[in-house]
Short mmCIF file of C-alpha atoms in Angstrom, two decimals:
data_model
loop_
_atom_site.label_atom_id
_atom_site.label_comp_id
_atom_site.label_asym_id
_atom_site.label_seq_id
_atom_site.Cartn_x
_atom_site.Cartn_y
_atom_site.Cartn_z
CA MET A 1 -0.17 -0.18 0.09
CA THR A 2 1.47 3.24 -0.91
CA ASP A 3 2.25 6.12 2.22
CA ASN A 4 1.73 9.56 1.70
CA MET A 5 3.87 10.53 4.14
CA HIS A 6 4.68 14.55 3.69
CA ASP A 7 1.72 16.13 1.91
CA SER A 8 2.55 20.40 1.72
CA ASP A 9 0.40 23.50 0.86
CA PRO A 10 -0.10 23.20 -2.64
CA LEU A 11 2.48 25.99 -3.52
CA GLY A 12 1.88 29.04 -5.69
CA GLY A 13 3.81 31.98 -7.64
CA ASN A 14 7.03 30.74 -9.90
CA ILE A 15 7.37 27.35 -7.69
CA LEU A 16 7.13 24.19 -9.77
CA SER A 17 5.28 21.60 -7.27
CA ILE A 18 6.81 17.74 -7.41
CA ALA A 19 5.07 14.27 -6.17
CA LEU A 20 8.00 12.25 -5.25
CA ILE A 21 7.32 8.18 -5.67
CA CYS A 22 10.94 6.94 -4.77
CA PRO A 23 11.07 3.91 -1.89
CA SER A 24 13.96 4.28 -0.32
CA GLU A 25 13.78 7.08 2.57
CA GLN A 26 17.78 7.77 2.17
CA ARG A 27 17.01 8.44 -2.14
CA ARG A 28 14.21 10.89 -0.62
CA ARG A 29 16.75 13.01 1.14
CA THR A 30 19.16 12.85 -1.41
CA ILE A 31 16.61 15.07 -4.07
CA ALA A 32 15.18 16.60 -1.70
CA SER A 33 18.51 19.05 0.06
CA ALA A 34 19.42 18.73 -4.28
CA LEU A 35 16.22 20.23 -4.59
CA ASN A 36 16.75 23.17 -1.46
CA ASN A 37 18.10 26.92 -3.29
CA SER A 38 15.65 26.09 -6.19
CA HIS A 39 12.50 27.07 -7.70
CA ALA A 40 10.73 24.19 -7.08
CA ALA A 41 9.64 22.37 -3.94
CA ILE A 42 8.26 18.37 -3.17
CA VAL A 43 4.12 17.91 -2.16
CA ARG A 44 4.17 14.77 -2.27
CA GLU A 45 6.18 12.28 -0.73
CA TYR A 46 5.37 8.54 -1.74
CA SER A 47 7.59 5.57 -0.23
CA SER A 48 6.34 2.88 -2.21
CA TYR A 49 5.21 2.45 -5.57
CA PRO A 50 1.04 1.94 -6.50
CA PRO A 51 -0.30 -1.73 -5.38
CA THR A 52 -0.93 -1.55 -9.93
CA LEU A 53 -0.89 0.69 -12.56
CA LYS A 54 -5.10 2.04 -12.08
CA GLU A 55 -4.22 2.56 -8.05
CA MET A 56 -1.47 5.74 -9.88
CA PRO A 57 -4.49 8.27 -10.05
CA ARG A 58 -6.11 8.14 -6.96
CA MET A 59 -2.63 8.31 -5.50
CA LEU A 60 -1.16 10.82 -7.00
CA GLY A 61 -4.94 12.88 -6.83
CA GLU A 62 -6.56 15.98 -8.19
CA LYS A 63 -3.69 17.79 -7.63
CA ALA A 64 -1.54 19.36 -11.18
CA PHE A 65 1.43 18.42 -10.58
CA ASP A 66 4.70 20.34 -12.87
CA ALA A 67 6.69 17.68 -12.93
CA VAL A 68 7.07 13.76 -11.01
CA ILE A 69 9.78 12.21 -9.83
CA ILE A 70 10.36 8.65 -10.35
CA ASP A 71 12.62 6.41 -8.13
CA LEU A 72 13.90 3.25 -10.31
CA GLU A 73 16.03 1.45 -8.55
CA SER A 74 13.51 -0.43 -6.24
CA ASP A 75 12.11 -2.51 -9.75
CA VAL A 76 13.51 -1.07 -12.61
CA GLU A 77 10.86 -2.97 -15.23
CA TYR A 78 7.53 -1.80 -12.41
CA ALA A 79 9.07 1.95 -12.06
CA LEU A 80 9.55 2.01 -15.77
CA GLU A 81 5.94 1.09 -16.51
CA LEU A 82 4.56 3.40 -14.15
CA VAL A 83 6.62 6.63 -16.43
CA GLU A 84 4.45 5.52 -18.84
CA PHE A 85 1.75 6.24 -17.97
CA VAL A 86 1.45 9.19 -16.11
CA ALA A 87 3.54 9.86 -19.08
CA ALA A 88 -0.01 9.53 -21.22
CA ASN A 89 -2.14 10.04 -19.49
CA SER A 90 -0.83 13.81 -18.17
CA ALA A 91 0.67 16.48 -19.43
CA THR A 92 3.86 16.96 -16.33
CA THR A 93 7.08 16.57 -16.81
CA VAL A 94 8.41 12.51 -15.71
CA MET A 95 11.53 12.90 -14.11
CA VAL A 96 13.49 9.17 -13.19
CA TYR A 97 15.85 8.83 -10.78
CA THR A 98 18.83 6.15 -10.98
CA SER A 99 22.36 4.98 -9.14
CA ARG A 100 23.17 4.25 -12.91
CA VAL A 101 25.12 5.23 -15.76
CA ASP A 102 23.45 3.38 -18.42
CA PRO A 103 23.14 4.26 -21.35
CA ASN A 104 20.44 1.85 -22.85
CA LEU A 105 17.77 3.03 -18.84
CA MET A 106 18.62 5.88 -20.81
CA VAL A 107 17.47 5.34 -23.71
CA ARG A 108 14.04 3.33 -22.21
CA SER A 109 13.73 5.61 -19.87
CA MET A 110 13.02 8.23 -22.56
CA ARG A 111 11.34 6.08 -24.66
CA ALA A 112 8.53 5.68 -21.47
CA GLY A 113 7.57 9.02 -21.49
CA ALA A 114 10.48 10.53 -19.22
CA ARG A 115 11.62 13.67 -20.51
CA GLU A 116 14.24 14.36 -17.52
CA PHE A 117 17.14 11.53 -16.03
CA LEU A 118 18.91 12.56 -13.24
CA SER A 119 21.92 9.44 -11.61
CA ASP A 120 23.53 10.13 -8.68
CA PRO A 121 25.90 12.85 -7.83
CA ILE A 122 22.76 14.83 -8.36
CA ASP A 123 24.44 17.75 -10.80
CA SER A 124 22.50 20.53 -9.26
CA GLY A 125 23.40 22.81 -12.92
CA ALA A 126 22.21 19.48 -14.56
CA LEU A 127 19.24 19.95 -12.00
CA SER A 128 18.88 23.16 -12.92
CA ASP A 129 18.16 23.47 -15.48
CA ALA A 130 15.29 20.01 -15.42
CA LEU A 131 13.42 22.11 -13.85
CA LEU A 132 13.43 25.20 -16.08
CA ARG A 133 12.68 23.03 -19.00
CA ALA A 134 9.80 21.67 -16.89
CA SER A 135 8.83 25.08 -16.37
CA SER A 136 9.43 25.56 -19.33
CA ARG A 137 6.72 23.41 -20.58
CA ARG A 138 3.99 24.44 -17.66
CA GLN A 139 3.60 28.16 -18.99
CA GLY A 140 3.04 26.22 -23.03
CA GLY A 141 6.75 26.82 -24.33
CA LYS A 142 6.43 30.55 -23.76
CA SER A 143 10.06 31.69 -22.26
CA SER A 144 13.04 33.44 -23.08
CA LYS A 145 15.05 32.52 -25.85
CA LYS A 146 17.92 30.86 -23.60
CA THR A 147 15.00 28.89 -21.66
CA GLY A 148 15.29 25.75 -22.26
CA GLY A 149 18.01 22.83 -23.63
CA LYS A 150 20.85 24.82 -25.29
CA ILE A 151 21.71 24.45 -28.63
CA LEU A 152 25.16 24.65 -29.81
CA VAL A 153 25.95 24.28 -34.42
CA PHE A 154 28.67 22.77 -36.00
CA LEU A 155 29.47 23.89 -38.87
CA GLY A 156 32.04 24.40 -41.75
CA GLY A 157 34.47 27.23 -43.27
CA LYS A 158 34.49 24.67 -46.40
CA GLY A 159 33.70 21.50 -48.18
CA GLY A 160 35.41 18.77 -46.88
CA SER A 161 36.21 20.03 -43.48
CA GLY A 162 35.43 17.02 -41.45
CA VAL A 163 31.90 19.38 -39.70
CA THR A 164 29.69 16.12 -39.62
CA THR A 165 32.08 13.73 -37.43
CA VAL A 166 33.25 16.13 -35.45
CA ALA A 167 29.65 16.10 -35.06
CA CYS A 168 28.06 13.03 -34.32
CA ASN A 169 31.25 12.00 -32.12
CA PHE A 170 31.58 14.82 -30.10
CA ALA A 171 26.82 14.34 -29.25
CA VAL A 172 27.35 10.69 -28.99
CA ALA A 173 30.31 11.76 -25.31
CA LEU A 174 27.95 14.09 -24.56
CA VAL A 175 25.57 11.43 -23.92
CA GLN A 176 28.60 8.72 -22.85
CA GLU A 177 31.60 10.64 -21.36
CA CYS A 178 28.23 13.62 -19.75
CA GLN A 179 26.27 11.28 -19.28
CA GLN A 180 23.32 14.35 -20.44
CA SER A 181 20.76 14.23 -22.47
CA ALA A 182 21.15 15.29 -26.87
CA VAL A 183 20.04 15.00 -29.00
CA LEU A 184 21.46 15.14 -32.92
CA ILE A 185 19.77 16.67 -36.08
CA ASP A 186 21.52 16.63 -38.62
CA LEU A 187 20.67 20.41 -40.72
CA ASP A 188 22.96 19.33 -43.76
CA LEU A 189 20.57 19.60 -46.68
CA PRO A 190 19.76 18.07 -48.95
CA LEU A 191 22.17 14.71 -48.39
CA GLY A 192 23.97 15.12 -45.15
CA ASP A 193 25.47 12.09 -43.63
CA ALA A 194 25.18 12.14 -39.76
CA ALA A 195 23.33 8.81 -39.77
CA LEU A 196 25.21 7.18 -42.79
CA SER A 197 28.26 7.90 -40.22
CA LEU A 198 27.05 6.68 -37.44
CA GLY A 199 25.81 3.31 -39.20
CA LEU A 200 21.66 4.03 -38.92
CA THR A 201 18.82 3.18 -40.76
CA THR A 202 16.34 5.64 -40.03
CA GLN A 203 12.38 5.53 -41.44
CA PHE A 204 11.80 9.80 -40.69
CA SER A 205 14.11 12.83 -41.33
CA THR A 206 14.39 16.17 -41.13
CA ALA A 207 11.88 16.64 -43.93
CA ASP A 208 8.95 14.95 -42.55
CA ALA A 209 10.11 17.15 -38.82
CA LEU A 210 9.89 20.83 -41.36
CA GLN A 211 6.38 19.56 -43.47
CA ASN A 212 4.62 18.77 -40.39
CA ALA A 213 6.09 22.45 -37.96
CA ASP A 214 2.24 23.16 -38.11
CA ARG A 215 1.82 19.13 -35.61
CA MET A 216 5.28 19.09 -33.55
CA ASP A 217 4.95 18.92 -30.10
CA THR A 218 7.07 16.56 -28.48
CA ASN A 219 5.56 13.53 -29.23
CA PHE A 220 5.62 14.16 -32.97
CA PHE A 221 9.83 15.18 -32.22
CA SER A 222 10.14 11.61 -30.41
CA LYS A 223 9.14 9.82 -32.94
CA LEU A 224 10.98 11.38 -35.90
CA LEU A 225 13.62 10.13 -33.85
CA THR A 226 16.20 7.44 -34.14
CA THR A 227 18.72 6.79 -31.44
CA HIS A 228 22.00 4.38 -32.07
CA SER A 229 23.44 2.57 -29.53
CA SER A 230 25.44 4.76 -27.46
CA GLY A 231 22.30 6.40 -26.80
CA LEU A 232 21.49 9.19 -28.36
CA PRO A 233 18.70 10.21 -29.88
CA VAL A 234 19.17 11.49 -34.17
CA LEU A 235 17.40 13.07 -36.34
CA ALA A 236 18.80 12.79 -40.07
CA ALA A 237 19.18 14.00 -43.10
CA PRO A 238 16.34 13.23 -46.07
CA GLY A 239 18.04 9.80 -48.40
CA ARG A 240 16.73 11.37 -51.18
CA PHE A 241 15.75 15.30 -52.59
CA PRO A 242 13.50 16.41 -50.14
CA GLN A 243 10.37 18.15 -51.84
CA ILE A 244 9.90 21.43 -49.59
CA GLN A 245 11.98 24.62 -49.25
CA ALA A 246 13.06 24.34 -44.91
CA SER A 247 11.67 27.70 -43.94
CA ASN A 248 14.02 29.01 -40.41
CA ASP A 249 9.91 29.59 -39.11
CA SER A 250 9.76 25.97 -39.86
CA ILE A 251 13.21 24.87 -38.29
CA ASP A 252 13.20 27.54 -34.93
CA LYS A 253 9.65 26.09 -33.83
CA MET A 254 11.14 21.77 -34.93
CA LEU A 255 14.45 23.57 -32.09
CA GLN A 256 11.61 24.89 -28.93
CA VAL A 257 10.33 21.65 -29.20
CA ALA A 258 13.84 19.53 -28.54
CA ARG A 259 15.29 21.84 -26.53
CA GLN A 260 11.82 21.47 -24.29
CA ASP A 261 12.74 17.32 -24.06
CA PHE A 262 16.80 17.23 -24.91
CA ALA A 263 19.39 19.51 -22.48
CA TYR A 264 21.51 19.51 -25.21
CA VAL A 265 20.69 20.35 -28.96
CA VAL A 266 23.45 19.67 -31.03
CA ILE A 267 23.40 20.29 -35.22
CA ASP A 268 25.55 18.89 -38.31
CA ALA A 269 25.13 22.77 -40.55
CA GLY A 270 27.59 21.20 -43.15
CA SER A 271 28.71 24.33 -44.80
CA ARG A 272 25.26 26.12 -45.02
CA PHE A 273 25.88 30.06 -44.79
CA ASP A 274 22.14 30.36 -45.33
CA LEU A 275 21.79 29.59 -41.65
CA THR A 276 24.01 31.80 -39.99
CA ASP A 277 21.68 34.68 -40.71
CA ALA A 278 18.67 33.34 -39.39
CA ALA A 279 16.93 34.34 -35.67
CA TRP A 280 17.41 31.16 -34.25
CA PHE A 281 21.06 31.39 -35.32
CA GLU A 282 21.17 34.35 -33.33
CA GLN A 283 20.09 32.38 -29.77
CA ALA A 284 22.18 29.34 -29.92
CA ASP A 285 24.18 29.26 -27.23
CA THR A 286 28.16 28.34 -29.53
CA ALA A 287 28.84 27.07 -32.95
CA TYR A 288 31.29 25.28 -33.66
CA LEU A 289 33.68 26.76 -36.99
CA VAL A 290 35.38 24.02 -37.71
CA MET A 291 38.54 24.26 -40.32
CA GLN A 292 41.73 23.09 -41.66
CA ALA A 293 44.96 24.68 -41.96
CA GLY A 294 44.15 25.61 -45.71
CA ILE A 295 44.28 29.34 -47.76
CA PRO A 296 40.27 28.07 -49.16
CA GLU A 297 38.69 27.34 -46.28
CA LEU A 298 40.65 30.11 -43.54
CA ARG A 299 39.67 33.23 -46.15
CA ASN A 300 36.12 31.68 -46.29
CA SER A 301 35.89 31.18 -41.90
CA HIS A 302 37.50 35.03 -42.15
CA ARG A 303 34.99 36.48 -43.45
CA LEU A 304 32.47 33.95 -41.44
CA ILE A 305 33.84 35.41 -38.59
CA SER A 306 33.27 38.83 -39.67
CA GLU A 307 29.85 38.67 -41.62
CA PHE A 308 28.04 36.78 -38.40
CA PHE A 309 29.99 36.38 -34.62
CA LYS A 310 31.03 40.55 -34.69
CA SER A 311 27.55 40.76 -31.53
CA GLY A 312 29.81 37.56 -29.51
CA THR A 313 26.83 35.72 -30.17
CA PRO A 314 26.34 33.06 -30.79
CA LYS A 315 29.42 32.30 -28.44
CA LEU A 316 32.44 30.72 -31.49
CA GLU A 317 35.21 28.50 -31.01
CA ILE A 318 37.61 27.24 -33.37
CA VAL A 319 38.09 23.91 -34.24
CA LEU A 320 40.80 23.14 -35.80
CA ASN A 321 40.39 19.89 -37.59
CA ARG A 322 43.35 16.84 -38.95
CA TYR A 323 45.84 19.29 -36.48
CA VAL A 324 49.56 18.50 -37.58
CA LYS A 325 51.60 20.89 -36.38
CA SER A 326 55.37 19.31 -38.16
CA SER A 327 53.28 20.12 -41.57
CA MET A 328 50.15 21.82 -41.36
CA GLY A 329 52.38 25.08 -43.95
CA VAL A 330 50.47 27.59 -42.32
CA ASP A 331 51.42 27.91 -38.27
CA GLU A 332 49.36 28.40 -35.52
CA GLU A 333 49.72 32.25 -34.82
CA HIS A 334 48.70 33.17 -38.80
CA ILE A 335 45.87 31.21 -38.28
CA GLU A 336 44.24 33.29 -35.19
CA LYS A 337 45.20 36.61 -37.13
CA ALA A 338 44.37 35.73 -40.46
CA LEU A 339 40.94 34.90 -38.16
CA THR A 340 40.98 37.94 -35.84
CA LYS A 341 39.53 34.33 -32.79
CA PRO A 342 42.39 32.06 -31.12
CA ILE A 343 41.70 27.67 -31.65
CA ALA A 344 39.65 26.39 -29.41
CA TRP A 345 40.65 22.69 -29.76
CA LYS A 346 42.66 20.82 -32.50
CA ILE A 347 41.64 17.66 -33.82
CA PRO A 348 44.63 15.96 -34.42
CA SER A 349 45.09 13.97 -37.92
CA ASP A 350 44.87 9.91 -37.82
CA TYR A 351 43.59 8.60 -40.99
CA TYR A 352 43.61 4.99 -39.72
CA ASN A 353 40.41 5.43 -37.69
CA VAL A 354 38.90 8.43 -39.12
CA ARG A 355 39.06 5.62 -42.12
CA ARG A 356 37.62 2.61 -40.07
CA MET A 357 34.52 5.19 -38.90
CA GLN A 358 33.94 6.07 -41.28
CA ASN A 359 34.01 2.11 -43.53
CA GLU A 360 32.32 0.55 -39.56
CA ALA A 361 30.17 2.77 -38.43
CA VAL A 362 32.06 2.73 -34.39
CA PRO A 363 31.65 6.68 -33.45
CA LEU A 364 35.38 8.00 -32.51
CA ALA A 365 34.52 9.33 -29.42
CA LEU A 366 34.26 5.27 -27.51
CA ASP A 367 37.60 4.65 -28.71
CA ASP A 368 40.38 5.28 -26.86
CA SER A 369 42.40 7.71 -29.07
CA SER A 370 44.11 11.22 -28.95
CA ILE A 371 41.60 12.23 -31.38
CA ALA A 372 38.23 10.94 -28.54
CA ARG A 373 40.08 12.81 -25.96
CA VAL A 374 39.65 15.98 -27.65
CA LEU A 375 35.76 15.14 -28.68
CA GLN A 376 35.71 14.44 -25.33
CA ASP A 377 37.00 17.07 -23.63
CA MET A 378 35.22 19.37 -25.93
CA ALA A 379 31.81 17.83 -24.21
CA ARG A 380 32.84 18.01 -21.19
CA ALA A 381 33.09 21.65 -21.62
CA ALA A 382 29.71 22.39 -22.80
CA CYS A 383 28.42 20.49 -20.10
CA GLY A 384 31.27 22.03 -17.24
CA MET A 385 32.68 19.46 -16.51
CA PRO A 386 36.83 19.97 -15.48
CA PRO A 387 39.34 18.44 -18.77
CA LYS A 388 39.23 14.22 -18.18
CA PRO A 389 42.61 13.67 -16.94
CA GLU A 390 45.58 12.48 -18.48
CA LYS A 391 46.54 8.13 -18.50
CA ARG A 392 49.84 8.04 -17.15
CA LYS A 393 52.57 6.67 -19.92
CA GLY A 394 54.19 3.55 -19.20
CA PHE A 395 53.79 1.58 -16.55
CA SER A 396 54.93 0.87 -12.95
CA LEU A 397 55.74 -3.28 -11.40
CA PHE A 398 53.85 -1.68 -7.82
CA LYS A 399 50.10 -0.21 -8.16
#
């Protein structure tokens, strides 16, 4: 039988009301502590799951909670059934809480309808972002431009710069290395290669999303996604030339919905310079300009920086791809001088591993290579985590 342990007065104003279903008293205390000093409060606590799914409405009562947090630890399979039931029968934001760092469990939770995935230890920044997204849903999406998930755009100074490879592996690293909810959207229309790079066969594409902008909501958007084995959901580019024009308004609507459900929205924009003039691009949090050390790319990149990054919005980070220090032809000092911006990231040249990824569709970010470490550090920096500690070189007989 469900034990209603705590029932405070309904909260008003901008405070989010939360129902917590968690059989473990210690874990309930952990969640309550994490919510201290936030714009949310636990209105009701439950020390056990309802005996049957049919009992859930009676258990929650008539109170319209802004969010329901369901702990997965006691009975994962039944807890996921509860998640699916609440998500299907209400507009409440469902969050799950677990000690497991398991991408597969994250994917299953999302498919059941969970909007947020909290794991031990609860990161204050991730929790704050999750509450912001819940608040955005409560207000019907009428939130400020920075409310919701962050938009991270990857753009190339020239075709063939490796934008798709970098964007795909960065997004995989966000999910695997940082345990963040992220989605990869291929806007390198008409024929982007993100799905091909990840070895995915997809049923739907960005063309379906943009053609149905008037129907776009979180439920519709989720049905268009294909999930990679790493746990990364992907909205692929169409496999053939689409018969529609991708308007900035339809892209904006799609991204608004994506930001409600994911902490990070990663966009592969290829060399679509036309996108930099859109309002949604100006609202992006970070733009990664991927380039190689060649005269044509330096020229194009300089033009892009001069034209579209004068205001400092979005934040710009230069990514020097296929970096070989001894044989670049143009040194870093001259590159930075030509671009008027410092180089933020240098991804080393590794033809063998890149070719292997292209042939086998195995993300580089899952390896223990020099390229993987840079991509992982890029992802960690994007979500406020420190770089990975460097491994010791050599070996020792003593541990």
